[in-house]
Tab-separated table of C-alpha atoms in Angstrom:
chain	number	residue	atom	x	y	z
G	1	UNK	CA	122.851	143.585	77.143
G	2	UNK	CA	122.690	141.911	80.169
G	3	UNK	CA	125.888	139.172	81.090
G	4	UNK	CA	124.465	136.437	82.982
G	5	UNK	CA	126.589	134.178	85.345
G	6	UNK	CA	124.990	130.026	86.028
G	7	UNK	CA	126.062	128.746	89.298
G	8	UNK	CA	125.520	125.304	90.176
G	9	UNK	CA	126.785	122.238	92.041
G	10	UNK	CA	126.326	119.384	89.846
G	11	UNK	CA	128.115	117.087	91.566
G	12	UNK	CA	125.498	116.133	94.842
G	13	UNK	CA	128.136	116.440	97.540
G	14	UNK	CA	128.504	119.850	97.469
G	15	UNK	CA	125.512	121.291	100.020
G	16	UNK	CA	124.722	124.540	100.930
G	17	UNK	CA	125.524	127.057	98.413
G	18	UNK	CA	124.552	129.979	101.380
G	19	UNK	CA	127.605	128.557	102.827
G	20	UNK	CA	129.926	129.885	99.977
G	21	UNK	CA	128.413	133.520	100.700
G	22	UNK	CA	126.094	133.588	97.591
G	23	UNK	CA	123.166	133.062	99.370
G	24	UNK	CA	124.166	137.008	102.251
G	25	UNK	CA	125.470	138.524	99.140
G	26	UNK	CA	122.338	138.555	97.325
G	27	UNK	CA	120.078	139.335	100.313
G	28	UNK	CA	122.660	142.567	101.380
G	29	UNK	CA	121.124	143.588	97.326
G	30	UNK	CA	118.563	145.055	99.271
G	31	UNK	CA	120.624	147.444	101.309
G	32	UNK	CA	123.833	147.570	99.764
G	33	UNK	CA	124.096	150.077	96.764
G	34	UNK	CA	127.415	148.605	95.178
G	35	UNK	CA	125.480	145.555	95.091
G	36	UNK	CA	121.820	146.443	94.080
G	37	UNK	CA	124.188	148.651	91.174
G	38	UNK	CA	126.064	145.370	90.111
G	39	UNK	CA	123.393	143.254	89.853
G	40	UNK	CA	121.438	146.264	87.721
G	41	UNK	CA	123.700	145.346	85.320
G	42	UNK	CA	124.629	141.899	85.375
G	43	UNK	CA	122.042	138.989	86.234
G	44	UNK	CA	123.323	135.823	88.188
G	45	UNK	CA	121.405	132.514	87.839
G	46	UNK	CA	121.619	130.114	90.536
G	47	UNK	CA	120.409	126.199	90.200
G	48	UNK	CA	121.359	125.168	93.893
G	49	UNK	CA	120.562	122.032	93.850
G	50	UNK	CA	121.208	120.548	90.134
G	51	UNK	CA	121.314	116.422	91.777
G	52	UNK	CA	118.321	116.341	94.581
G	53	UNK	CA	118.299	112.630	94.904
G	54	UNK	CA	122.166	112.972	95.636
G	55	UNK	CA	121.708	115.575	97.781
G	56	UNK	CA	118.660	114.348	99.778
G	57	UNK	CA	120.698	110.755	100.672
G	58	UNK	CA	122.704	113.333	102.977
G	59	UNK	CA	119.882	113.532	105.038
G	60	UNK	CA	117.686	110.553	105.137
G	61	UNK	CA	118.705	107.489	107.432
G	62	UNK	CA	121.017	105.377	106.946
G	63	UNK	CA	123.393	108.522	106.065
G	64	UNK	CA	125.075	107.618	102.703
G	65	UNK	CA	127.513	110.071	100.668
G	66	UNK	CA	126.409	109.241	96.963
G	67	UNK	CA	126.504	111.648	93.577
G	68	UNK	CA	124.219	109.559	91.884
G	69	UNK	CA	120.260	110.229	91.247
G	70	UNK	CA	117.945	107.174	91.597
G	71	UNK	CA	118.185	105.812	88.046
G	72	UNK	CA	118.237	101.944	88.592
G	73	UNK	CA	121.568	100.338	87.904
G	74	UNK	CA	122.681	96.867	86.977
G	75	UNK	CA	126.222	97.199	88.784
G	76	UNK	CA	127.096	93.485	89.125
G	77	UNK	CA	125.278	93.071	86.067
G	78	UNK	CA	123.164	90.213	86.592
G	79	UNK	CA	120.071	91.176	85.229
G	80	UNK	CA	118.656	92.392	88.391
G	81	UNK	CA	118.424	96.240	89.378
G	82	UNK	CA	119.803	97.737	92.407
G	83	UNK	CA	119.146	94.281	94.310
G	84	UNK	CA	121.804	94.650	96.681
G	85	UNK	CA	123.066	97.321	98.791
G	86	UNK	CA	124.447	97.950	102.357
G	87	UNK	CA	121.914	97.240	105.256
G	88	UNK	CA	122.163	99.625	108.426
G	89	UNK	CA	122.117	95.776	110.348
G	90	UNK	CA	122.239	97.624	114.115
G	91	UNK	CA	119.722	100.175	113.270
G	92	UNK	CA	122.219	103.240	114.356
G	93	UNK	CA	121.503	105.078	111.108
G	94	UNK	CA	124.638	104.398	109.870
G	95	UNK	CA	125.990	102.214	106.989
G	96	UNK	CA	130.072	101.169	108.264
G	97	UNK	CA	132.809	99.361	106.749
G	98	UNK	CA	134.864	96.007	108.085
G	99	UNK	CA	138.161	95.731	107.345
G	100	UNK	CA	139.481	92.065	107.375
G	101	UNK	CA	143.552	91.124	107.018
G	102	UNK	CA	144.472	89.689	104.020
G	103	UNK	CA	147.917	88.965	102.625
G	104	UNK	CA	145.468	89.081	98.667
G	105	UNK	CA	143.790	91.862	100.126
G	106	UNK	CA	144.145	95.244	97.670
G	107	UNK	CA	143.503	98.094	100.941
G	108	UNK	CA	146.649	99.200	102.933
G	109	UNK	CA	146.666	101.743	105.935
G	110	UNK	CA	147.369	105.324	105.318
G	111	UNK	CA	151.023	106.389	105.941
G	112	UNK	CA	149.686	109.353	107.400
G	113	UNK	CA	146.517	107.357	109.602
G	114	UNK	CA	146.366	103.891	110.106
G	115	UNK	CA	142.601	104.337	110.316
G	116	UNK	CA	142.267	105.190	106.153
G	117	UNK	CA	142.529	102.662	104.327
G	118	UNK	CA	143.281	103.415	100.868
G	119	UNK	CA	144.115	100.960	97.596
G	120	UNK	CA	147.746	99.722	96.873
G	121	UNK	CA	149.717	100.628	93.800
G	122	UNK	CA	151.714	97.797	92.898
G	123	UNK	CA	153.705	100.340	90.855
G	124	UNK	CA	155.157	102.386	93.952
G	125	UNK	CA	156.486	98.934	95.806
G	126	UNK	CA	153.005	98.813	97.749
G	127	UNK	CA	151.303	95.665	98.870
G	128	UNK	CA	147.413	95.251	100.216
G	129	UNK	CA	147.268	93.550	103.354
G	130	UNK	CA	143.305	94.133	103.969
G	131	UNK	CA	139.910	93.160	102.297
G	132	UNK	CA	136.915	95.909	103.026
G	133	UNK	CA	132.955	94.792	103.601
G	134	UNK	CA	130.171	97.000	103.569
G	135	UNK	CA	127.977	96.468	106.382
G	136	UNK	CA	124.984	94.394	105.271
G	137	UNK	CA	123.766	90.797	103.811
G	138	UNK	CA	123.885	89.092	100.990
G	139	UNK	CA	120.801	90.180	99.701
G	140	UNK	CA	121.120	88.267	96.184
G	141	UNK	CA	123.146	85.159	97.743
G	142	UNK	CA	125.705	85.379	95.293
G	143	UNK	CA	128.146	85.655	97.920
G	144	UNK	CA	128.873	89.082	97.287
G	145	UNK	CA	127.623	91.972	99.858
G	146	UNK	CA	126.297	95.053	99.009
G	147	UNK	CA	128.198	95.157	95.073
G	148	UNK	CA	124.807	96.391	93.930
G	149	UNK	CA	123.489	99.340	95.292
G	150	UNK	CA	120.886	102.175	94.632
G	151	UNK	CA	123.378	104.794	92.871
G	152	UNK	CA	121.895	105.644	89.935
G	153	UNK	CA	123.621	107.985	87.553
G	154	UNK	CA	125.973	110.205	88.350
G	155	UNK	CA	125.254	113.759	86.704
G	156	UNK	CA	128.854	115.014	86.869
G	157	UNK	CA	129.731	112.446	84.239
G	158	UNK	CA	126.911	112.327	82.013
G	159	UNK	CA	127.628	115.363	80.044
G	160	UNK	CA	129.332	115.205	76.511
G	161	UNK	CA	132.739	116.583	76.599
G	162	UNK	CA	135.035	113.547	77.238
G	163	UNK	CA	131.918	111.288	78.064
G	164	UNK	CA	133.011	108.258	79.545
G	165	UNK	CA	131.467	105.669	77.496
G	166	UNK	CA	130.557	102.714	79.595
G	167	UNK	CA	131.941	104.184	82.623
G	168	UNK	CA	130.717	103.736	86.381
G	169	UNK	CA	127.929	106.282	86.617
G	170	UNK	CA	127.756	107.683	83.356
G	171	UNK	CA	124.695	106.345	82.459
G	172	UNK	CA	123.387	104.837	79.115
G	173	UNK	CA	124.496	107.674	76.664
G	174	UNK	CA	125.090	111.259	77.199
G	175	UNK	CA	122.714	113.893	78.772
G	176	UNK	CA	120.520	111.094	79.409
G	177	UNK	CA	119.159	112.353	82.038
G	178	UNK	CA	116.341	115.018	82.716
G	179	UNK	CA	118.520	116.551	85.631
G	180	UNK	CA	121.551	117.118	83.227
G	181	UNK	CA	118.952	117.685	80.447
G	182	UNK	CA	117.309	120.504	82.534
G	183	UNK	CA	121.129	122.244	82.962
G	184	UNK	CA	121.945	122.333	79.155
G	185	UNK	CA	118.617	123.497	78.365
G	186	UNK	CA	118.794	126.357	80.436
G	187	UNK	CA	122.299	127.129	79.228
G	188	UNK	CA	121.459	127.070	75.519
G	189	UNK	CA	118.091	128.954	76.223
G	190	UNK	CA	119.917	131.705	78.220
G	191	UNK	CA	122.609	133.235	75.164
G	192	UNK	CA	123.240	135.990	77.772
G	193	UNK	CA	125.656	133.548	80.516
G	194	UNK	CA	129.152	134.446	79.917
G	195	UNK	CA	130.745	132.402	83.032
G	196	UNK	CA	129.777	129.351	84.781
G	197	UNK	CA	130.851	128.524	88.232
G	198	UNK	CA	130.444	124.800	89.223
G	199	UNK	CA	130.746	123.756	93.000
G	200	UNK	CA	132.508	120.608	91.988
G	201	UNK	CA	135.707	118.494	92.835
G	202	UNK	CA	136.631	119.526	89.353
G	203	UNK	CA	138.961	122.740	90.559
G	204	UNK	CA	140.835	124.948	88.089
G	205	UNK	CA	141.258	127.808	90.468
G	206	UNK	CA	143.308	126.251	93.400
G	207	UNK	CA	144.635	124.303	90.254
G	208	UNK	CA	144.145	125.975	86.746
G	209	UNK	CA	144.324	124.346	83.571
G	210	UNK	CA	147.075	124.169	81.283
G	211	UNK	CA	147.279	124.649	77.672
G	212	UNK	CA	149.558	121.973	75.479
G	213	UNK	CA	152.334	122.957	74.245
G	214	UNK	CA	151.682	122.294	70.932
G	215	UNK	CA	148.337	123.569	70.426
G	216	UNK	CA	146.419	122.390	67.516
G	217	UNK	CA	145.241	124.850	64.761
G	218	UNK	CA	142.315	122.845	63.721
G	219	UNK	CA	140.636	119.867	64.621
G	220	UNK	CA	138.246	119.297	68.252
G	221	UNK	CA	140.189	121.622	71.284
G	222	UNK	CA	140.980	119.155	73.822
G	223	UNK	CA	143.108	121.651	76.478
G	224	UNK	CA	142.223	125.379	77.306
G	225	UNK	CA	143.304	127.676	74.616
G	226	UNK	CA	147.013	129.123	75.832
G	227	UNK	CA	144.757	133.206	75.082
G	228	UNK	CA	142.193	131.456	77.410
G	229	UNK	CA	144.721	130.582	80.168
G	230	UNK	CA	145.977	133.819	80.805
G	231	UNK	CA	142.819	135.545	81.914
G	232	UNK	CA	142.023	132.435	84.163
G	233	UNK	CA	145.249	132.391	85.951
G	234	UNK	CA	144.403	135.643	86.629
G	235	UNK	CA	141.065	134.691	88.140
G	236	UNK	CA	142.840	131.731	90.175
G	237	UNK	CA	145.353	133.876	91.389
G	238	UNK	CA	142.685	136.246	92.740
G	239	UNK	CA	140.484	133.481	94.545
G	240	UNK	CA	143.747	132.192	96.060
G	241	UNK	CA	144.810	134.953	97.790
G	242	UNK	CA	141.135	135.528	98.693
G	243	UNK	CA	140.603	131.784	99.460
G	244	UNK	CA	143.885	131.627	101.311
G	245	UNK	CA	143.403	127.909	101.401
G	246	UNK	CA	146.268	125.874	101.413
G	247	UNK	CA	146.974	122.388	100.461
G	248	UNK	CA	143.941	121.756	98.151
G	249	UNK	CA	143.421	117.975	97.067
G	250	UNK	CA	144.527	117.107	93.138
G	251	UNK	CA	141.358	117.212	90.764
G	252	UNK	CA	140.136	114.459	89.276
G	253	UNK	CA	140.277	113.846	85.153
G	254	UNK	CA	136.746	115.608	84.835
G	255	UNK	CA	135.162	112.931	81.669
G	256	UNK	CA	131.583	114.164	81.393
G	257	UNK	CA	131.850	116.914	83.775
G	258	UNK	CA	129.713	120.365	83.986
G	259	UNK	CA	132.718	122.504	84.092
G	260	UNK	CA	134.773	121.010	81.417
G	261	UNK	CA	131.523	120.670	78.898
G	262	UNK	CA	130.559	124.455	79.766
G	263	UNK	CA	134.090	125.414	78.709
G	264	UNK	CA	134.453	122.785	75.612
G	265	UNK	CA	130.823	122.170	74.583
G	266	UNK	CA	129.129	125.221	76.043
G	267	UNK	CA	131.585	127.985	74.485
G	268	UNK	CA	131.708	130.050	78.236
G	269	UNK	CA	134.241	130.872	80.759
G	270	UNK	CA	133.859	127.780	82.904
G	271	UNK	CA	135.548	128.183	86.912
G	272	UNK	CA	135.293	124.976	88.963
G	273	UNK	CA	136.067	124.628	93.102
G	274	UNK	CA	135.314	122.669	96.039
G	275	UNK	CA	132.920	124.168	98.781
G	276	UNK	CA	135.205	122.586	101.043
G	277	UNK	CA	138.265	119.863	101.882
G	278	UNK	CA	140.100	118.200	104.682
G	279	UNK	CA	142.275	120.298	105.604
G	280	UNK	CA	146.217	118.879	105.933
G	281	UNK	CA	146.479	117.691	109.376
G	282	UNK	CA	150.328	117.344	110.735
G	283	UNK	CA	150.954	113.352	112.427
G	284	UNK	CA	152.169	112.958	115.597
G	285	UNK	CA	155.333	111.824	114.026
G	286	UNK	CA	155.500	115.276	112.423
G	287	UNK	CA	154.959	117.062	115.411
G	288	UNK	CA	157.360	115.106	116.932
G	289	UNK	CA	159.903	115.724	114.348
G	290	UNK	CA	159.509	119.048	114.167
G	291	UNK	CA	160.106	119.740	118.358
G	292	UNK	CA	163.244	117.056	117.674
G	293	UNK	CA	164.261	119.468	115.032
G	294	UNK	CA	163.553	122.495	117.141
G	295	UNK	CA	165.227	121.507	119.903
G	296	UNK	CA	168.649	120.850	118.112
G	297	UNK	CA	168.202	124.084	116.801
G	298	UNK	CA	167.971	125.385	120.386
G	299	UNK	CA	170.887	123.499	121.675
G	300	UNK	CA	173.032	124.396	118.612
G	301	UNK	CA	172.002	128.507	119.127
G	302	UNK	CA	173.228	127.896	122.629
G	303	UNK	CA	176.330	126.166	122.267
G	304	UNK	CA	177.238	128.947	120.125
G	305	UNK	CA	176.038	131.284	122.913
G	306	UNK	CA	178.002	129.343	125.570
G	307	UNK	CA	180.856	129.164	123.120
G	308	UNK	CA	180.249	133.156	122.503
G	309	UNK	CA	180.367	133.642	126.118
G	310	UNK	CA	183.729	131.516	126.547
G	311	UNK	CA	185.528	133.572	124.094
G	312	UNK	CA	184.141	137.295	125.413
G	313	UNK	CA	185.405	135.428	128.888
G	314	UNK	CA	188.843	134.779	127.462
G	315	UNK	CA	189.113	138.097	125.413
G	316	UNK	CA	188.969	139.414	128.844
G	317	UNK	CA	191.171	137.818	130.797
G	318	UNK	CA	193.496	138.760	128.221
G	319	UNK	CA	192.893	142.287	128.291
G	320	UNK	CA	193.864	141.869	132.076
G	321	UNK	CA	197.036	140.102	132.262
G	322	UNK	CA	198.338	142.457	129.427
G	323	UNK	CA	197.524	145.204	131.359
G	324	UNK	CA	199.040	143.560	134.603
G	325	UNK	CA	202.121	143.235	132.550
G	326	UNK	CA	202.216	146.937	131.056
G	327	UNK	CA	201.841	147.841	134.799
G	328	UNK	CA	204.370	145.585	135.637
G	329	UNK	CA	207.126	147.358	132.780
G	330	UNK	CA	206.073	150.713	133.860
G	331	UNK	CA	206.976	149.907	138.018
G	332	UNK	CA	209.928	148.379	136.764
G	333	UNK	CA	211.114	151.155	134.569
G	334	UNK	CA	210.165	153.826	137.130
């Protein structure tokens, strides 16, 4: 029998699946025997590009990062569909965003960059002092801008385990799409996969998931089985220390995702990661810290040096006036 293995990226923001080394891997087949032998016994299908309208926004003008296909969307709900988006108003290809103080405002500055903006949380003591725009008009005068863009429906939450009814992006009921249609089609049709790998933000090998404590003996399985969990530590602890990436972002909740319904819904091994994140970058303030810090450090090593130094000096000295006075008892008693 041959085990088959479905990689994808679902998602639309992860590009380039050559970039991840599938794409060398299977072309050294040709020349590598380890590899022509491995795939001689186990077949690996590979849907690179699951969400085209998602991925094809990356590179038409103005640039826009979206995970949605091109499903029209009521956002403001208003009747009207996808009537009003951002508008590249200087022509530069690019669609920006205009931060206005606000004591109402929700946005604050990141602690770590003053140039992120992210939303306050009332619950940790924080307080918005900013309101954000999206560059554009007011295309349905209802003195709103760009609260109603193309965005369609985004496929990494339209499949059935934990669908998010109603949610932003979901779309009208599960698998309603034909892109997410297409993916559980070929999954059921294909009896052979035994592991799917998702490109997604979805991670559970920098971050693995957990089985509950008290794990049910019947009813629907809502955490990975604690049997289950073992084998894919194992597997995370492998990519790590292959990976060797450090300070991976938290994953999100996952409602409707490939990699959760291929584990819940689909019955396979299911491994999520990211092709990429921004890497941790240390402040200035951090830098600056850590020289403060390293110079005490330095000072402290050589006061005790200094100190060191002093007391070898003194030890000395005396070594010398004891033998001065030895000398001295020995003329005296000659």
């Amino acid at each position: 029998m041959t085990i088959g293995s479905l990689f994808s990226g679902i998602g639309g923001l992860e590009l380039g699946l050559e970039r991840a080394g599938l794409g060398p891997t299977i072309w050294q087949a040709e020349t590598d025997p380890s590899l022509r032998k491995l795939l001689g016994r186990l077949t690996v299908y590979v849907i690179p590009r699951p969400a085209p309208d998602a991925c094809e926004a990356f590179f038409r003008q103005p640039f826009d990062e979206r995970s949605g296909n091109e499903r029209p969307r009521d956002d403001d709900h208003d009747g009207q569909l996808d009537e009003d988006g951002p508008d590249d108003l200087n022509g530069d290809g690019l669609i920006t965003m205009m931060r206005v103080e606000d004591p109402t405002g929700s946005y604050m500055p990141h602690p770590d960059d003053a140039r992120v903006m992210i939303e306050a949380d009332p619950a940790k003591g924080q307080q918005g002092r900013y309101r954000l725009f999206v560059e554009g008009y007011d295309n349905d005068k209802d003195e709103q801008q760009g609260e109603d863009p193309a965005g369609g429906v985004a496929l990494n939450r339209n499949f059935t385990f934990r669908y998010p009814y109603f949610g932003q992006g979901a779309g009208p009921h599960q698998i309603s799409e034909p892109e997410t249609r297409a993916v559980a089609d070929f999954a059921f049709s294909h009896p052979n996969i035994a592991a799917v790998l998702s490109f997604t933000p979805e991670d559970n090998l920098m971050k693995p998931w957990k089985p509950k404590s008290d794990e049910p003996t019947s009813g629907i399985i809502t955490a990975v089985l604690s049997d289950d969990a073992a084998y894919l530590d194992h597997l995370a602890e492998q990519y790590a220390e292959i990976h060797g990436g450090e300070d991976p972002p938290e994953s999100p909740k996952g409602e409707g995702s490939l990699s959760e319904w291929a584990y819940f819904h689909y019955g396979r091994w299911s491994l999520g990661c990211r092709g990429w994140w921004i890497p941790k970058v240390e402040t200035e303030a951090e830098t600056d810290d850590e020289k403060t810090s390293d110079d005490e450090t330095s000072e402290e090593e050589t006061s005790k040096e200094e100190a060191s130094d002093d007391e070898a000096s003194d030890d000395e000295a005396s070594k010398e006036d004891k033998s001065k006075e030895q000398d001295g008892k020995a003329d005296v008693n000659a």
